[in-house]
Amino acid sequence: MKSSTAFPRGFIWGASTSAYQIEGAWNEDGRGRSIWDDFCRQPGRVRDGASGDMAADHYHRWREDVNLMAQVGLNAYRFSVAWPRVIPAGTGAVNGPGLDFYDRLVDALLEKGITPFPTLYHWDLPVPLHERGGWTVPDTARAFADYAGIVASKIGDRARHWITHNEPFIMALGGYFMGQMAPGIQDPVAAMRAVHYLLLSHGLAVRALRQACPGVIEAGIALNVNPVHPATGSPEDARAARLMDGVLNRLFLDPVLKGSQPADIVELLRSLDPDIWERDLDVIAEPIDFCGINYYTRTVVRHDPAMPVIEAAPVYPEGNDYSQMWEIYPDGLYEITARIHRDYAPANILITENGICVPDGIDFDGRVRDYRRITYLKEHIARVKRLVDDGVPVGGYFVWSFLDNFEWTYGYDMRFGLTHVNYSTGERVLKDSGRWFANVIRATGLAD
Ligand code: FCB
């Protein structure tokens, strides 16, 4: 008999990665350059001057990695396709060997009963497109749709579940507003355009995917969403929290899932670009089959007039647990997912990323005892179960990440994997969390 902790039959248990963070082989088999290749080469951008040149060497070790996934019992794997590997200039000539890599990967996954979930864009824009304006111009959105169609024509007969974008918020705001992520631009107007053309490209890509493989594709997007809480009960902090929520969550959820813009936020942002907001909403809101949620933490803010536009500054409450990067706040996963269900009612919700970086390493006997990761995952999976029990249509859960990898500006300091990677030798060791997750999958849920 199934215990009360068992998830429904068919629940998806997966793990996620992204191309630039794991593949390496940056200049092999005709791959073009991406904005992250260039960004990493700019002094001071990435901790220790690290880059994804080698990363976890997955491009060469993919077979071993797929075998390890099968050992864990994953029934789905979310990876990203590197646009510059497939179309080195972003538009035009297709690089056969690049496309073949994903073709082989998909076959190998299916052989092991693992459902592929390709993501088309996880921040690695081809440099030639960046040089022509990147995400601030409509041509890039059109190029993205062409690229989506090309990849789907090759592997869409076998890979049925597609994610267009990973976290357009980070791409637009991190890449074009704060500038701490590639392409490293600090220009509020460019950032607003990037929000718009990323969203437009999502809608165009959904259409292109369905056109390439009529009737078989399930398409969605992976959005980073956080509940935003005010630091105190003051009206100023409440306003800061509302506006932060608007920029972080509603600016993306509203257009994609409702075909509208959050009025309070657009009113604030209109001065940056007066007429971009109402455009293309019918395309952006092209119906999707699932909404992907990447959840790690909540955001707590206080009013701070020194902060640009929304005058909200982050606060890190005392007395809670923290990881190397974020506050640990499992209830936030329940809160934001239940809210998305209530306010937007997407047909299906997938937790497309959830995980933690904690210092871990190989112990004397070759094991990696990453107990804090196990606790984190357990707490979050328990919230997913509560969501399912409460009737929220959550159909799957993907751990970030299957492998330790290149964590963007933090380089290799942050380890998120269920699998430990020795970056000198490439050797993989399944951590205790990986073995634990294998048991969760086997039991279809947390043990009582
Ligand atoms: C998410 C990204 C992913 C990884 C995790 C830790 O924002 O999608 O690439 O960096 O955070």
CSV table of C-alpha atoms and ligand atoms in Angstrom, one decimal:
chain,number,residue,atom,x,y,z
A,1,MET,CA,0.0,0.0,0.0
A,2,LYS,CA,1.2,3.5,-0.8
A,3,SER,CA,1.9,5.7,2.2
A,4,SER,CA,0.2,9.0,2.6
A,5,THR,CA,3.5,10.7,1.6
A,6,ALA,CA,3.3,9.1,-1.9
A,7,PHE,CA,3.0,11.3,-4.9
A,8,PRO,CA,0.5,10.6,-7.7
A,9,ARG,CA,1.4,8.1,-10.3
A,10,GLY,CA,3.2,9.8,-13.2
A,11,PHE,CA,4.7,12.5,-11.1
A,12,ILE,CA,7.9,13.7,-12.8
A,13,TRP,CA,11.1,13.4,-10.8
A,14,GLY,CA,13.9,15.1,-12.6
A,15,ALA,CA,17.1,17.1,-12.3
A,16,SER,CA,18.2,20.2,-14.3
A,17,THR,CA,21.4,21.5,-15.8
A,18,SER,CA,22.3,24.1,-18.4
A,19,ALA,CA,24.7,24.0,-21.3
A,20,TYR,CA,27.2,26.7,-20.4
A,21,GLN,CA,27.4,25.5,-16.8
A,22,ILE,CA,28.3,21.9,-17.6
A,23,GLU,CA,29.3,21.3,-21.2
A,24,GLY,CA,32.7,22.8,-21.6
A,25,ALA,CA,34.1,22.1,-25.1
A,26,TRP,CA,33.6,25.8,-25.8
A,27,ASN,CA,35.5,25.8,-29.1
A,28,GLU,CA,34.9,22.3,-30.4
A,29,ASP,CA,33.0,20.9,-33.3
A,30,GLY,CA,32.1,24.3,-34.7
A,31,ARG,CA,30.6,25.9,-31.7
A,32,GLY,CA,30.3,29.7,-31.9
A,33,ARG,CA,31.0,32.1,-29.1
A,34,SER,CA,28.3,33.1,-26.6
A,35,ILE,CA,28.1,36.3,-24.5
A,36,TRP,CA,29.2,34.2,-21.5
A,37,ASP,CA,32.4,33.1,-23.2
A,38,ASP,CA,33.3,36.8,-23.7
A,39,PHE,CA,32.0,38.0,-20.3
A,40,CYS,CA,34.2,35.4,-18.5
A,41,ARG,CA,37.2,36.8,-20.3
A,42,GLN,CA,36.7,40.3,-19.0
A,43,PRO,CA,38.8,40.8,-15.9
A,44,GLY,CA,37.0,41.0,-12.6
A,45,ARG,CA,33.6,39.7,-13.9
A,46,VAL,CA,33.8,36.2,-12.5
A,47,ARG,CA,35.3,34.9,-9.3
A,48,ASP,CA,38.9,33.7,-9.7
A,49,GLY,CA,38.7,34.5,-13.4
A,50,ALA,CA,36.8,31.2,-14.0
A,51,SER,CA,34.9,30.3,-17.1
A,52,GLY,CA,32.8,27.5,-18.6
A,53,ASP,CA,35.6,26.6,-21.0
A,54,MET,CA,35.9,23.2,-19.4
A,55,ALA,CA,33.0,23.2,-16.9
A,56,ALA,CA,32.0,19.7,-16.0
A,57,ASP,CA,33.2,18.4,-19.3
A,58,HIS,CA,29.7,17.0,-20.0
A,59,TYR,CA,30.2,17.4,-23.8
A,60,HIS,CA,32.7,14.5,-23.5
A,61,ARG,CA,31.2,12.7,-20.6
A,62,TRP,CA,27.5,12.8,-21.4
A,63,ARG,CA,27.2,9.0,-21.7
A,64,GLU,CA,28.6,8.5,-18.2
A,65,ASP,CA,26.3,11.3,-17.0
A,66,VAL,CA,23.2,9.7,-18.5
A,67,ASN,CA,24.2,6.4,-16.9
A,68,LEU,CA,24.4,8.1,-13.6
A,69,MET,CA,21.0,9.7,-14.1
A,70,ALA,CA,19.6,6.2,-14.7
A,71,GLN,CA,21.3,5.0,-11.6
A,72,VAL,CA,19.5,7.7,-9.6
A,73,GLY,CA,16.3,6.7,-11.3
A,74,LEU,CA,15.4,10.1,-12.7
A,75,ASN,CA,12.4,9.9,-15.0
A,76,ALA,CA,13.2,13.3,-16.6
A,77,TYR,CA,16.2,15.4,-17.3
A,78,ARG,CA,16.1,19.1,-18.0
A,79,PHE,CA,19.1,20.4,-20.0
A,80,SER,CA,19.6,23.4,-22.2
A,81,VAL,CA,20.6,23.5,-25.8
A,82,ALA,CA,23.5,25.9,-26.6
A,83,TRP,CA,22.3,28.2,-29.3
A,84,PRO,CA,25.9,28.9,-30.4
A,85,ARG,CA,26.6,25.2,-30.8
A,86,VAL,CA,23.6,24.8,-33.1
A,87,ILE,CA,23.7,28.1,-35.0
A,88,PRO,CA,27.2,29.5,-34.4
A,89,ALA,CA,26.3,33.0,-35.7
A,90,GLY,CA,22.9,33.0,-34.1
A,91,THR,CA,21.2,33.1,-37.6
A,92,GLY,CA,22.1,31.4,-40.8
A,93,ALA,CA,24.2,28.3,-41.1
A,94,VAL,CA,23.3,25.3,-38.9
A,95,ASN,CA,26.2,23.5,-37.4
A,96,GLY,CA,25.4,19.8,-37.9
A,97,PRO,CA,27.8,18.4,-35.3
A,98,GLY,CA,26.3,20.7,-32.6
A,99,LEU,CA,22.8,19.6,-33.4
A,100,ASP,CA,24.0,15.9,-33.4
A,101,PHE,CA,25.2,16.2,-29.9
A,102,TYR,CA,21.7,16.9,-28.6
A,103,ASP,CA,20.3,14.3,-30.9
A,104,ARG,CA,22.5,11.6,-29.4
A,105,LEU,CA,21.8,12.9,-25.9
A,106,VAL,CA,18.0,12.6,-26.4
A,107,ASP,CA,18.3,9.1,-27.8
A,108,ALA,CA,20.5,8.0,-24.8
A,109,LEU,CA,18.0,9.5,-22.4
A,110,LEU,CA,15.1,7.8,-24.0
A,111,GLU,CA,16.9,4.5,-24.0
A,112,LYS,CA,17.1,4.8,-20.2
A,113,GLY,CA,13.5,5.8,-19.9
A,114,ILE,CA,14.4,9.4,-19.0
A,115,THR,CA,12.1,12.0,-20.6
A,116,PRO,CA,14.1,14.9,-22.1
A,117,PHE,CA,13.1,18.5,-21.2
A,118,PRO,CA,15.2,20.7,-23.4
A,119,THR,CA,15.4,24.4,-22.6
A,120,LEU,CA,16.2,26.6,-25.6
A,121,TYR,CA,17.9,29.5,-23.9
A,122,HIS,CA,19.8,29.5,-20.6
A,123,TRP,CA,21.6,32.8,-21.1
A,124,ASP,CA,24.2,31.9,-23.8
A,125,LEU,CA,23.3,34.3,-26.6
A,126,PRO,CA,25.5,34.0,-29.7
A,127,VAL,CA,28.0,36.9,-29.8
A,128,PRO,CA,27.1,38.1,-33.4
A,129,LEU,CA,23.5,38.6,-32.2
A,130,HIS,CA,24.7,40.5,-29.2
A,131,GLU,CA,26.7,42.7,-31.5
A,132,ARG,CA,23.6,43.6,-33.4
A,133,GLY,CA,21.7,44.6,-30.3
A,134,GLY,CA,21.1,41.4,-28.5
A,135,TRP,CA,17.8,41.2,-26.6
A,136,THR,CA,17.1,44.9,-27.0
A,137,VAL,CA,16.1,44.4,-30.7
A,138,PRO,CA,13.2,42.5,-32.3
A,139,ASP,CA,15.5,40.7,-34.8
A,140,THR,CA,16.9,38.6,-31.9
A,141,ALA,CA,13.4,37.5,-31.0
A,142,ARG,CA,12.8,36.5,-34.6
A,143,ALA,CA,16.1,34.7,-34.7
A,144,PHE,CA,15.2,32.8,-31.5
A,145,ALA,CA,12.0,31.5,-33.1
A,146,ASP,CA,13.9,30.3,-36.2
A,147,TYR,CA,16.4,28.6,-33.9
A,148,ALA,CA,13.6,27.0,-31.9
A,149,GLY,CA,12.1,25.6,-35.1
A,150,ILE,CA,15.4,24.2,-36.3
A,151,VAL,CA,16.1,22.4,-33.0
A,152,ALA,CA,12.5,21.1,-32.8
A,153,SER,CA,12.7,19.8,-36.4
A,154,LYS,CA,15.7,17.7,-35.4
A,155,ILE,CA,14.7,16.3,-32.0
A,156,GLY,CA,11.1,17.3,-31.5
A,157,ASP,CA,9.9,13.9,-32.8
A,158,ARG,CA,11.4,12.4,-29.6
A,159,ALA,CA,11.8,15.4,-27.2
A,160,ARG,CA,8.2,16.5,-26.5
A,161,HIS,CA,8.6,18.8,-23.5
A,162,TRP,CA,10.1,22.2,-24.2
A,163,ILE,CA,11.1,25.2,-22.2
A,164,THR,CA,11.7,28.4,-24.2
A,165,HIS,CA,13.5,30.6,-21.7
A,166,ASN,CA,15.2,30.1,-18.4
A,167,GLU,CA,14.6,33.1,-16.0
A,168,PRO,CA,14.1,36.0,-18.4
A,169,PHE,CA,14.2,38.2,-15.3
A,170,ILE,CA,17.8,37.4,-14.7
A,171,MET,CA,18.7,37.8,-18.4
A,172,ALA,CA,17.0,41.2,-18.7
A,173,LEU,CA,17.7,42.7,-15.3
A,174,GLY,CA,21.0,41.0,-14.4
A,175,GLY,CA,22.4,41.3,-18.0
A,176,TYR,CA,21.1,44.8,-19.0
A,177,PHE,CA,20.2,46.7,-15.8
A,178,MET,CA,22.5,45.6,-13.0
A,179,GLY,CA,25.1,44.4,-15.4
A,180,GLN,CA,26.6,41.8,-13.1
A,181,MET,CA,25.7,39.0,-15.6
A,182,ALA,CA,26.5,38.8,-19.3
A,183,PRO,CA,26.4,40.9,-21.4
A,184,GLY,CA,27.3,43.2,-18.5
A,185,ILE,CA,25.3,46.2,-19.6
A,186,GLN,CA,23.9,48.8,-17.1
A,187,ASP,CA,21.2,50.6,-19.0
A,188,PRO,CA,17.7,50.8,-17.7
A,189,VAL,CA,16.2,51.5,-21.1
A,190,ALA,CA,18.0,48.6,-22.7
A,191,ALA,CA,16.8,46.4,-19.8
A,192,MET,CA,13.1,47.3,-20.5
A,193,ARG,CA,13.5,46.4,-24.1
A,194,ALA,CA,15.2,43.2,-23.1
A,195,VAL,CA,12.2,42.3,-20.9
A,196,HIS,CA,9.9,42.9,-23.9
A,197,TYR,CA,11.9,41.1,-26.6
A,198,LEU,CA,12.7,38.1,-24.4
A,199,LEU,CA,8.9,37.8,-23.7
A,200,LEU,CA,8.1,38.3,-27.4
A,201,SER,CA,10.7,35.7,-28.4
A,202,HIS,CA,9.1,33.2,-25.9
A,203,GLY,CA,5.7,33.5,-27.6
A,204,LEU,CA,7.2,33.3,-31.1
A,205,ALA,CA,9.2,30.3,-30.1
A,206,VAL,CA,6.2,28.5,-28.7
A,207,ARG,CA,4.5,29.0,-32.1
A,208,ALA,CA,7.6,27.8,-33.9
A,209,LEU,CA,7.9,24.7,-31.8
A,210,ARG,CA,4.3,23.8,-32.5
A,211,GLN,CA,4.7,24.5,-36.2
A,212,ALA,CA,7.8,22.3,-36.4
A,213,CYS,CA,6.1,19.4,-34.7
A,214,PRO,CA,2.3,19.8,-34.9
A,215,GLY,CA,0.3,18.2,-32.2
A,216,VAL,CA,3.0,16.7,-30.1
A,217,ILE,CA,4.9,19.5,-28.3
A,218,GLU,CA,4.3,20.6,-24.8
A,219,ALA,CA,5.8,24.0,-24.3
A,220,GLY,CA,6.4,26.2,-21.3
A,221,ILE,CA,8.8,28.7,-19.7
A,222,ALA,CA,10.9,28.6,-16.5
A,223,LEU,CA,10.4,31.7,-14.4
A,224,ASN,CA,12.3,32.5,-11.2
A,225,VAL,CA,9.6,33.5,-8.8
A,226,ASN,CA,9.9,34.5,-5.1
A,227,PRO,CA,7.4,35.6,-2.6
A,228,VAL,CA,8.3,39.1,-1.6
A,229,HIS,CA,7.8,40.1,2.1
A,230,PRO,CA,8.1,43.6,3.6
A,231,ALA,CA,10.8,43.9,6.3
A,232,THR,CA,8.4,45.7,8.7
A,233,GLY,CA,4.7,46.6,8.9
A,234,SER,CA,5.3,50.2,7.7
A,235,PRO,CA,3.4,51.4,4.6
A,236,GLU,CA,6.7,52.3,3.0
A,237,ASP,CA,8.0,48.8,3.3
A,238,ALA,CA,4.7,47.4,2.1
A,239,ARG,CA,5.0,49.5,-1.0
A,240,ALA,CA,8.6,48.4,-1.6
A,241,ALA,CA,7.5,44.8,-1.4
A,242,ARG,CA,4.6,45.3,-3.7
A,243,LEU,CA,6.8,46.9,-6.3
A,244,MET,CA,9.5,44.4,-6.0
A,245,ASP,CA,6.9,41.7,-6.4
A,246,GLY,CA,5.8,43.5,-9.5
A,247,VAL,CA,9.2,43.6,-11.1
A,248,LEU,CA,10.3,40.1,-10.1
A,249,ASN,CA,7.1,38.2,-10.5
A,250,ARG,CA,4.2,40.0,-12.2
A,251,LEU,CA,6.2,41.6,-15.0
A,252,PHE,CA,6.7,38.2,-16.4
A,253,LEU,CA,3.7,36.2,-15.1
A,254,ASP,CA,1.1,38.7,-16.2
A,255,PRO,CA,2.0,38.9,-19.9
A,256,VAL,CA,2.8,35.2,-20.3
A,257,LEU,CA,-0.2,33.9,-18.5
A,258,LYS,CA,-2.8,36.7,-18.8
A,259,GLY,CA,-1.8,38.7,-21.8
A,260,SER,CA,-1.7,41.9,-19.7
A,261,GLN,CA,0.9,44.1,-18.0
A,262,PRO,CA,0.9,44.9,-14.3
A,263,ALA,CA,-0.4,48.5,-14.3
A,264,ASP,CA,1.5,49.7,-11.2
A,265,ILE,CA,4.8,48.6,-12.5
A,266,VAL,CA,4.3,49.8,-16.1
A,267,GLU,CA,3.3,53.2,-14.7
A,268,LEU,CA,6.7,53.4,-13.0
A,269,LEU,CA,8.6,52.0,-15.9
A,270,ARG,CA,6.8,54.0,-18.6
A,271,SER,CA,9.3,56.9,-18.3
A,272,LEU,CA,12.1,54.5,-19.4
A,273,ASP,CA,10.3,53.3,-22.5
A,274,PRO,CA,6.9,54.9,-23.1
A,275,ASP,CA,5.3,52.6,-25.6
A,276,ILE,CA,6.8,49.2,-25.5
A,277,TRP,CA,4.4,47.8,-22.9
A,278,GLU,CA,1.2,47.2,-24.7
A,279,ARG,CA,2.9,45.7,-27.8
A,280,ASP,CA,2.7,42.0,-28.9
A,281,LEU,CA,0.8,40.8,-25.9
A,282,ASP,CA,-1.2,38.4,-28.0
A,283,VAL,CA,2.0,36.7,-29.1
A,284,ILE,CA,3.5,36.7,-25.6
A,285,ALA,CA,0.4,35.1,-24.2
A,286,GLU,CA,0.4,32.3,-26.7
A,287,PRO,CA,-1.1,29.5,-24.5
A,288,ILE,CA,1.5,27.2,-22.9
A,289,ASP,CA,1.1,23.7,-21.5
A,290,PHE,CA,2.9,24.2,-18.3
A,291,CYS,CA,4.4,27.0,-16.2
A,292,GLY,CA,7.9,26.2,-14.9
A,293,ILE,CA,8.9,27.6,-11.5
A,294,ASN,CA,12.4,28.0,-10.4
A,295,TYR,CA,12.4,28.4,-6.6
A,296,TYR,CA,15.3,28.9,-4.2
A,297,THR,CA,14.4,31.5,-1.7
A,298,ARG,CA,12.1,34.4,-0.7
A,299,THR,CA,12.9,38.1,-1.0
A,300,VAL,CA,12.5,40.5,2.0
A,301,VAL,CA,12.7,44.2,1.3
A,302,ARG,CA,12.6,47.5,3.0
A,303,HIS,CA,12.0,51.0,1.5
A,304,ASP,CA,15.2,52.6,0.5
A,305,PRO,CA,15.1,55.9,-1.5
A,306,ALA,CA,18.7,55.3,-2.6
A,307,MET,CA,17.6,52.3,-4.7
A,308,PRO,CA,16.7,52.9,-8.3
A,309,VAL,CA,13.1,53.0,-9.6
A,310,ILE,CA,11.3,50.8,-7.1
A,311,GLU,CA,13.2,52.1,-4.0
A,312,ALA,CA,13.4,48.6,-2.5
A,313,ALA,CA,16.5,47.2,-0.8
A,314,PRO,CA,17.0,43.5,0.3
A,315,VAL,CA,17.0,42.6,3.9
A,316,TYR,CA,18.3,39.3,5.4
A,317,PRO,CA,16.3,38.5,8.5
A,318,GLU,CA,18.1,37.3,11.6
A,319,GLY,CA,17.5,34.0,13.1
A,320,ASN,CA,16.9,32.0,9.9
A,321,ASP,CA,19.0,29.5,8.1
A,322,TYR,CA,21.1,30.6,5.1
A,323,SER,CA,23.0,28.8,2.4
A,324,GLN,CA,26.1,30.2,0.7
A,325,MET,CA,23.9,32.3,-1.5
A,326,TRP,CA,20.4,32.6,0.0
A,327,GLU,CA,18.0,32.4,2.9
A,328,ILE,CA,16.4,29.0,3.3
A,329,TYR,CA,12.7,29.4,3.2
A,330,PRO,CA,10.7,26.3,2.2
A,331,ASP,CA,7.3,27.8,3.0
A,332,GLY,CA,8.0,30.3,0.1
A,333,LEU,CA,7.7,27.5,-2.4
A,334,TYR,CA,4.2,26.7,-1.2
A,335,GLU,CA,3.2,30.3,-1.0
A,336,ILE,CA,4.3,31.4,-4.5
A,337,THR,CA,3.1,28.2,-6.2
A,338,ALA,CA,-0.3,28.4,-4.6
A,339,ARG,CA,-0.5,32.0,-5.6
A,340,ILE,CA,0.4,31.3,-9.2
A,341,HIS,CA,-2.3,28.7,-9.2
A,342,ARG,CA,-4.9,31.1,-7.7
A,343,ASP,CA,-4.0,34.1,-9.8
A,344,TYR,CA,-3.1,32.6,-13.1
A,345,ALA,CA,-4.4,29.0,-13.1
A,346,PRO,CA,-1.9,27.5,-15.6
A,347,ALA,CA,-2.9,24.0,-16.7
A,348,ASN,CA,0.2,22.4,-15.2
A,349,ILE,CA,3.0,23.7,-13.0
A,350,LEU,CA,6.4,22.1,-12.9
A,351,ILE,CA,9.1,23.0,-10.3
A,352,THR,CA,11.8,23.3,-12.9
A,353,GLU,CA,14.6,24.2,-10.4
A,354,ASN,CA,15.1,23.9,-6.7
A,355,GLY,CA,18.3,23.3,-4.8
A,356,ILE,CA,21.0,24.6,-2.6
A,357,CYS,CA,24.7,25.3,-2.5
A,358,VAL,CA,26.5,24.3,0.6
A,359,PRO,CA,30.2,23.6,1.1
A,360,ASP,CA,30.6,19.9,0.6
A,361,GLY,CA,33.5,17.7,-0.5
A,362,ILE,CA,34.7,14.1,-0.7
A,363,ASP,CA,35.1,12.6,2.8
A,364,PHE,CA,37.9,10.2,3.9
A,365,ASP,CA,36.0,7.2,2.6
A,366,GLY,CA,35.0,8.7,-0.8
A,367,ARG,CA,31.5,9.7,0.2
A,368,VAL,CA,30.0,13.2,0.1
A,369,ARG,CA,27.9,13.6,3.2
A,370,ASP,CA,25.8,16.6,2.1
A,371,TYR,CA,23.2,16.4,4.9
A,372,ARG,CA,22.2,20.1,4.6
A,373,ARG,CA,21.2,19.5,0.9
A,374,ILE,CA,19.2,16.5,1.9
A,375,THR,CA,17.4,18.5,4.6
A,376,TYR,CA,16.7,21.4,2.1
A,377,LEU,CA,15.3,19.1,-0.6
A,378,LYS,CA,13.2,17.1,2.0
A,379,GLU,CA,11.7,20.4,3.3
A,380,HIS,CA,10.9,21.6,-0.2
A,381,ILE,CA,9.5,18.3,-1.5
A,382,ALA,CA,7.2,18.2,1.5
A,383,ARG,CA,5.8,21.6,0.4
A,384,VAL,CA,5.3,20.2,-3.1
A,385,LYS,CA,3.4,17.3,-1.6
A,386,ARG,CA,1.2,19.7,0.3
A,387,LEU,CA,0.5,21.7,-2.9
A,388,VAL,CA,-0.5,18.5,-4.7
A,389,ASP,CA,-2.7,17.5,-1.7
A,390,ASP,CA,-4.3,20.9,-1.8
A,391,GLY,CA,-5.3,20.5,-5.4
A,392,VAL,CA,-2.6,22.7,-7.0
A,393,PRO,CA,-1.6,21.0,-10.3
A,394,VAL,CA,2.1,20.5,-9.8
A,395,GLY,CA,3.2,17.7,-12.1
A,396,GLY,CA,6.9,17.5,-11.5
A,397,TYR,CA,9.9,18.5,-9.5
A,398,PHE,CA,13.5,19.0,-10.8
A,399,VAL,CA,16.5,19.4,-8.5
A,400,TRP,CA,19.0,22.0,-9.5
A,401,SER,CA,21.4,20.5,-10.3
A,402,PHE,CA,22.3,17.1,-11.4
A,403,LEU,CA,26.0,18.0,-11.5
A,404,ASP,CA,28.2,20.4,-9.7
A,405,ASN,CA,28.8,23.1,-12.3
A,406,PHE,CA,29.9,26.6,-13.2
A,407,GLU,CA,27.8,28.9,-11.1
A,408,TRP,CA,28.0,32.0,-13.2
A,409,THR,CA,29.7,34.9,-11.5
A,410,TYR,CA,30.6,32.7,-8.5
A,411,GLY,CA,32.6,30.4,-10.7
A,412,TYR,CA,33.2,27.0,-9.2
A,413,ASP,CA,32.9,28.0,-5.6
A,414,MET,CA,29.3,27.1,-5.4
A,415,ARG,CA,28.3,23.5,-5.6
A,416,PHE,CA,24.7,22.7,-6.3
A,417,GLY,CA,25.0,19.1,-7.5
A,418,LEU,CA,23.5,15.8,-6.5
A,419,THR,CA,26.8,14.6,-8.1
A,420,HIS,CA,30.2,15.9,-7.0
A,421,VAL,CA,32.5,16.8,-9.9
A,422,ASN,CA,36.3,16.8,-9.5
A,423,TYR,CA,37.1,19.7,-11.9
A,424,SER,CA,40.7,18.5,-12.3
A,425,THR,CA,40.0,14.9,-13.3
A,426,GLY,CA,36.3,15.2,-14.3
A,427,GLU,CA,35.5,12.3,-11.9
A,428,ARG,CA,31.9,12.1,-10.7
A,429,VAL,CA,30.8,10.9,-7.3
A,430,LEU,CA,27.1,10.6,-6.5
A,431,LYS,CA,26.6,12.5,-3.2
A,432,ASP,CA,24.5,11.3,-0.3
A,433,SER,CA,21.8,13.6,-1.6
A,434,GLY,CA,21.9,11.8,-4.9
A,435,ARG,CA,21.4,8.5,-3.2
A,436,TRP,CA,18.7,9.9,-1.0
A,437,PHE,CA,16.9,11.4,-4.0
A,438,ALA,CA,17.1,8.0,-5.7
A,439,ASN,CA,15.2,6.6,-2.7
A,440,VAL,CA,12.6,9.3,-2.9
A,441,ILE,CA,12.0,8.5,-6.5
A,442,ARG,CA,11.8,4.7,-5.8
A,443,ALA,CA,9.3,5.3,-3.0
A,444,THR,CA,7.5,8.0,-5.2
A,445,GLY,CA,7.8,10.4,-2.3
A,446,LEU,CA,9.3,11.0,1.1
A,447,ALA,CA,9.2,8.0,3.4
A,448,ASP,CA,6.9,8.4,6.4
B,1,FCB,C1,19.2,29.8,-11.2
B,1,FCB,C2,19.7,29.5,-12.6
B,1,FCB,C3,20.7,28.3,-12.7
B,1,FCB,C4,21.6,28.3,-11.4
B,1,FCB,C5,20.7,28.4,-10.2
B,1,FCB,C6,21.5,28.3,-8.9
B,1,FCB,O1,18.8,31.2,-11.2
B,1,FCB,O2,18.7,29.3,-13.5
B,1,FCB,O3,21.4,28.4,-13.8
B,1,FCB,O4,22.5,29.3,-11.5
B,1,FCB,O5,20.0,29.6,-10.2
